Coordinates of C-alpha atoms and ligand atoms in Angstrom, one line a residue:
M1 CA 10.9 -7.6 5.9
V2 CA 8.5 -4.8 4.9
V3 CA 4.5 -5.0 5.8
I4 CA 1.9 -3.0 3.5
T5 CA -1.2 -2.9 4.8
V6 CA -4.1 -2.5 2.4
C7 CA -7.3 -1.1 4.8
V8 CA -10.2 -3.3 3.2
G9 CA -13.2 -2.1 4.8
S10 CA -16.3 -0.7 3.0
S11 CA -15.3 2.7 3.0
C12 CA -11.8 1.8 1.7
Y13 CA -12.8 -0.5 -0.4
I14 CA -15.4 2.1 -2.2
K15 CA -12.2 4.6 -2.9
G16 CA -10.2 2.1 -4.5
A17 CA -8.5 -0.5 -2.0
H18 CA -8.4 -3.4 -4.3
A19 CA -6.9 -1.4 -7.1
V20 CA -4.2 0.1 -4.7
A21 CA -3.5 -3.6 -3.8
E22 CA -3.7 -4.8 -7.6
C23 CA -1.2 -2.4 -8.2
F24 CA 1.1 -2.5 -5.0
Q25 CA 1.0 -6.4 -5.6
A26 CA 1.9 -5.6 -9.4
L27 CA 5.3 -3.8 -8.3
I28 CA 6.3 -6.5 -5.9
S29 CA 6.8 -8.6 -8.4
L30 CA 7.8 -6.3 -11.5
H31 CA 10.7 -5.5 -9.1
K32 CA 11.3 -9.6 -7.8
L33 CA 10.3 -8.5 -4.1
D34 CA 8.2 -11.1 -2.9
A35 CA 10.8 -12.1 -0.3
R36 CA 11.3 -9.2 1.5
V37 CA 7.9 -7.4 1.1
E38 CA 5.1 -9.0 2.8
L39 CA 1.3 -7.3 1.3
K40 CA -1.7 -8.0 3.8
G41 CA -5.2 -6.8 4.2
T42 CA -6.9 -5.4 7.0
F43 CA -10.5 -4.2 8.2
C44 CA -11.0 -0.2 9.5
L45 CA -8.7 1.5 10.4
D46 CA -10.3 4.3 11.5
R47 CA -9.1 6.4 9.1
C48 CA -12.0 6.4 6.6
K49 CA -11.5 10.1 5.8
D50 CA -7.9 9.7 4.3
G51 CA -8.5 8.0 0.8
V52 CA -7.5 4.1 1.0
A53 CA -5.9 3.6 4.4
V54 CA -2.3 2.0 3.8
T55 CA 0.7 1.7 6.8
V56 CA 4.1 0.5 5.9
N57 CA 6.1 -1.6 8.7
G58 CA 2.9 0.2 11.2
Q59 CA 3.4 3.9 9.8
S60 CA 0.5 5.9 7.9
L61 CA 0.9 7.1 4.4
A62 CA -0.6 9.8 3.8
R63 CA -3.4 9.7 1.3
V64 CA -3.0 7.2 -0.8
T65 CA -5.4 6.3 -4.1
P66 CA -5.2 4.0 -7.1
E67 CA -3.9 7.2 -8.8
T68 CA -1.6 7.4 -6.5
A69 CA -0.7 3.9 -5.4
K70 CA 2.6 4.0 -7.4
E71 CA 4.3 6.8 -6.5
A72 CA 3.1 5.9 -2.8
F73 CA 5.0 2.6 -3.7
E74 CA 7.8 3.9 -5.2
K75 CA 8.3 6.6 -2.6
H76 CA 7.7 4.4 0.5
I77 CA 8.7 0.7 -0.1
L78 CA 11.6 1.4 -2.7
T79 CA 13.6 4.4 -1.3
E80 CA 12.9 5.3 2.1
G81 CA 12.0 1.5 2.2
G82 CA 15.4 0.3 1.2
V83 CA 14.3 -2.5 -0.5
K84 CA 15.3 -2.0 -3.5
Ligands
FES1 S1 -12.6 1.8 5.8 FE1 -10.6 2.1 5.6 S2 -10.2 3.7 7.4 FE2 -11.9 3.0 7.6

């Protein structure tokens, strides 16, 4: 199971956390990964300056925005996460 955590703290919310989470959820459904990928929300991860704070299995991803969410999902979940 791959666990994606998206910060929904106020700074990340302003930067598009909701759109990032929606993008991830749509991609999880599109790729039929509901049984293999869990999407969770969390409060502030103390990385407020880094765009929307996202972790995959506890490891922080580099700067994620609504514009880069799809690319981040494809790289870190489908390819490196080995769920495809
Ligand atoms: S509000 Fe998201 S890391 Fe601080």
